C-alpha positions as a Markdown table, in Angstrom:
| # | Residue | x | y | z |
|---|---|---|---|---|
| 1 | Unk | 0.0 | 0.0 | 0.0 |
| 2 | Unk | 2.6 | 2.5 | 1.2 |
| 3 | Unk | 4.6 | 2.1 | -2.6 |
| 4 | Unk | 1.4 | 2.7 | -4.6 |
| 5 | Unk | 0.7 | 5.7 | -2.5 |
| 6 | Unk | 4.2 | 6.9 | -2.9 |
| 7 | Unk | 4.0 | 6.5 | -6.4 |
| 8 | Unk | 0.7 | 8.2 | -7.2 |
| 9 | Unk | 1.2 | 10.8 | -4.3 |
| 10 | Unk | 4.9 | 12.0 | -7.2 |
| 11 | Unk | 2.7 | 11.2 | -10.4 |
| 12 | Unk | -0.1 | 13.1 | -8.9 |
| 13 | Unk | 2.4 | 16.1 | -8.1 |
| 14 | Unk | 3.5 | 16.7 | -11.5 |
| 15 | Unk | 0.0 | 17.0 | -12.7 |
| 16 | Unk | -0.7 | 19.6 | -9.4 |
| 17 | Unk | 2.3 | 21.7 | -10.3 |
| 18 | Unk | 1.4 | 21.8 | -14.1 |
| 19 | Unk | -2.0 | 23.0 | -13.3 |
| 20 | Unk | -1.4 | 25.4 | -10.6 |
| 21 | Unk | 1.6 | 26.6 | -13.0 |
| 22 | Unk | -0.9 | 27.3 | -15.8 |
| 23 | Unk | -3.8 | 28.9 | -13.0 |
| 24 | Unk | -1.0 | 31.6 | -12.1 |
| 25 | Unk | 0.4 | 32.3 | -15.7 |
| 26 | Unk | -3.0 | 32.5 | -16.8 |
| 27 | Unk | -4.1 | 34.6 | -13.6 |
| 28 | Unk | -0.8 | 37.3 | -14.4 |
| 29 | Unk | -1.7 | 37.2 | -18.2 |
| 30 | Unk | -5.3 | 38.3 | -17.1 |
| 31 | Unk | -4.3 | 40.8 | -14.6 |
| 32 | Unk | -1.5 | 42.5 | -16.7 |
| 33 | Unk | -3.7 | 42.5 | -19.7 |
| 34 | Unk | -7.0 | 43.9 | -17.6 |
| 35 | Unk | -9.1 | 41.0 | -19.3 |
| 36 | Unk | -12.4 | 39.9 | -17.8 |
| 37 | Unk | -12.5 | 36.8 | -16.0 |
| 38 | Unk | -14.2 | 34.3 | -18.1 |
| 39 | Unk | -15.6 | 30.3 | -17.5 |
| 40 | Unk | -12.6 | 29.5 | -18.7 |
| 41 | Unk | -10.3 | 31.1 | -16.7 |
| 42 | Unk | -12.3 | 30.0 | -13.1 |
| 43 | Unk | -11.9 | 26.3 | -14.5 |
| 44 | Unk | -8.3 | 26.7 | -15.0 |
| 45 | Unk | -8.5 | 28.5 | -11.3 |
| 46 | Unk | -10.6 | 25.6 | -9.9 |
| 47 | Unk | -8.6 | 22.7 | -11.4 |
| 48 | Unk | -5.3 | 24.1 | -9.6 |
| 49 | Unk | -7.3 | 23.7 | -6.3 |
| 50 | Unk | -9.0 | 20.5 | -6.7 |
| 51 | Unk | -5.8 | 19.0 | -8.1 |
| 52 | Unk | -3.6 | 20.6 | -4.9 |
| 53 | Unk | -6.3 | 19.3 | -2.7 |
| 54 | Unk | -6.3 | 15.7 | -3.8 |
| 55 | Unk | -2.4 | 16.1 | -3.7 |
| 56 | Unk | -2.5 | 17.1 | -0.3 |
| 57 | Unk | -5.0 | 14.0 | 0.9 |
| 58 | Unk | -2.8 | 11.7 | -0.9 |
| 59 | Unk | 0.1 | 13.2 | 1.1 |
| 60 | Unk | -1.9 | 12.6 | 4.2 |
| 61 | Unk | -2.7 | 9.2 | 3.5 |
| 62 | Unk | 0.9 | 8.6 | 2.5 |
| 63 | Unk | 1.8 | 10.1 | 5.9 |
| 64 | Unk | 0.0 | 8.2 | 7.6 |
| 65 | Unk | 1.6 | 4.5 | 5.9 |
| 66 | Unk | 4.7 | 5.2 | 6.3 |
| 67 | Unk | 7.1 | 2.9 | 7.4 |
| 68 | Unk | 8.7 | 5.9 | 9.4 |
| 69 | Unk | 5.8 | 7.8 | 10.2 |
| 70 | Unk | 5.7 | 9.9 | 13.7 |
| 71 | Unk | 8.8 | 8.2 | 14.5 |
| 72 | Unk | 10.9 | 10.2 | 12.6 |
| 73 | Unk | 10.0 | 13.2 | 14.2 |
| 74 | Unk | 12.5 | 12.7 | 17.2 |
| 75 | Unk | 15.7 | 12.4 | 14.4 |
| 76 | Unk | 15.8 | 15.8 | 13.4 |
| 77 | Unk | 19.2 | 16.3 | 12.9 |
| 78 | Unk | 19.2 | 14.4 | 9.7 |
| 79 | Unk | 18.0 | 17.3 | 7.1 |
| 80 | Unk | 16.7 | 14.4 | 4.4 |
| 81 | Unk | 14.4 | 12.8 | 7.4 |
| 82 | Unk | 13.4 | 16.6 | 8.6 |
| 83 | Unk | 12.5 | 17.2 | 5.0 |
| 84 | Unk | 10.4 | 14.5 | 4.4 |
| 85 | Unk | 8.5 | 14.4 | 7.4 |
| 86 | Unk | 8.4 | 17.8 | 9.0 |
| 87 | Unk | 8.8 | 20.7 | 6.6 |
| 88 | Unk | 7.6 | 18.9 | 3.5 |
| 89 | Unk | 4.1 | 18.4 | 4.6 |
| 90 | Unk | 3.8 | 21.6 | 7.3 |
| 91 | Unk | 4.7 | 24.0 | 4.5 |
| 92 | Unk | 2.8 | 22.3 | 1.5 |
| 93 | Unk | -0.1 | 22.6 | 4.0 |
| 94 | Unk | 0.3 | 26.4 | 4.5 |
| 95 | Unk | 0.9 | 26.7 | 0.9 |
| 96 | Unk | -2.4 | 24.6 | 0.0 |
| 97 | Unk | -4.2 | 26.9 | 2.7 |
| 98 | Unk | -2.9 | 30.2 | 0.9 |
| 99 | Unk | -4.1 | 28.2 | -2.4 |
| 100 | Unk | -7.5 | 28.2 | -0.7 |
| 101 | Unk | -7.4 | 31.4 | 0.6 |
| 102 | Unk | -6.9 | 33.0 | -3.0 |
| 103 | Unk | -9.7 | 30.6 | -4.2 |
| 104 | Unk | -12.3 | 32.3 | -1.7 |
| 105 | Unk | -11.1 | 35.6 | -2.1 |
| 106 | Unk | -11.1 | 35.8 | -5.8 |
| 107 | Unk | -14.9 | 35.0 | -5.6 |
| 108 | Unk | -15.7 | 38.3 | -3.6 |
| 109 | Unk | -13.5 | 40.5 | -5.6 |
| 110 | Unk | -14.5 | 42.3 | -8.9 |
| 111 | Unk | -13.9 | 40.9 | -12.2 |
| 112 | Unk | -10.0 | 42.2 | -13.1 |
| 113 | Unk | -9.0 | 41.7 | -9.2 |
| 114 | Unk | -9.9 | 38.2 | -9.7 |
| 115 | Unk | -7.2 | 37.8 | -11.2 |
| 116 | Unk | -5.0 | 39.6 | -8.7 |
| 117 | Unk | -5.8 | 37.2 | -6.2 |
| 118 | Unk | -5.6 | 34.0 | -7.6 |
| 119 | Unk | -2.2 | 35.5 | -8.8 |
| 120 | Unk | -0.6 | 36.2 | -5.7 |
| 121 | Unk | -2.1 | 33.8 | -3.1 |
| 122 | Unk | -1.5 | 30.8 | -5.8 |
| 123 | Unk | 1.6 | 32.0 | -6.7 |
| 124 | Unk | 2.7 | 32.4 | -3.3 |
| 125 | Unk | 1.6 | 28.7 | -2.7 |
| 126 | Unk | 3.3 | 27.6 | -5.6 |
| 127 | Unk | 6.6 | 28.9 | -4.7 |
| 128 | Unk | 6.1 | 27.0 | -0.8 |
| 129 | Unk | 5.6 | 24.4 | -2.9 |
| 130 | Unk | 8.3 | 24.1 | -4.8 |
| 131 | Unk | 10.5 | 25.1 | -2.2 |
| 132 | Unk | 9.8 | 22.1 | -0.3 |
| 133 | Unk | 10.0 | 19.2 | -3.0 |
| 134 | Unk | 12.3 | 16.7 | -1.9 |
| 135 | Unk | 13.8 | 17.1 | -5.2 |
| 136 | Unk | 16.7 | 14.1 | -4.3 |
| 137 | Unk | 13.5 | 11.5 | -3.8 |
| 138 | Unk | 11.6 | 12.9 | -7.0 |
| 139 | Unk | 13.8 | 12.8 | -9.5 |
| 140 | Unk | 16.5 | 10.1 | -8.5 |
């Protein structure tokens, strides 16, 4: 169980990060170019949370069936084992929370802001995002 999650939790990710790439280059071309937002660009929006959000249960669930799991937590002077299980998942959860955040703020805003948040609050969750990929794991 804990391999097939491991594997769908990184094939799931690259989908995520293409999707929440393409909501915030779509958000800054909107913005910059003062366009209205259209069905097509709340789709795009939308897509980037409900992908992050199933990343983020399958990271959960992958938590949880770990082999290591909350014993980890007391080796902290390892940086690969700190990254894995302590700021991986705390700062991909603020970053999905700042994702949601930009989600439900972009709905009360007028139609050009839109675009302003979805730019900065997913952007800013993409970057936590990215910042915190165990990038020795994922592509070795």
């Amino acid at each position: 169980m804990y391999d097939l999650l491991q594997k769908l939790h990184s094939w799931w990710a690259y989908l995520a990060l293409i999707i929440l790439f393409l909501a915030v280059i779509n958000a800054v071309i909107g913005y910059s170019g003062k366009k209205l937002f259209q069905p097509k660009d709340l789709r795009i929006s939308l897509f980037g949370l409900i992908f992050t959000h199933i990343q983020l249960l399958l990271g959960l669930l992958l938590y949880v069936v770990s082999p290591l799991g909350l014993d980890s937590l007391g080796q902290m002077k390892d940086s690969a084992i700190r990254l894995t299980s302590l700021e991986h998942p705390l700062i991909n959860i603020i970053a999905i929370v700042l994702i949601t955040i930009g989600w439900s703020k972009h709905k009360k805003a007028e139609n050009h802001l839109k675009f302003q948040k979805i730019m900065i609050f997913y952007g800013l969750g993409l970057l936590l995002i990215l910042s915190r990929i165990p990038w020795s794991l994922w592509l070795g």
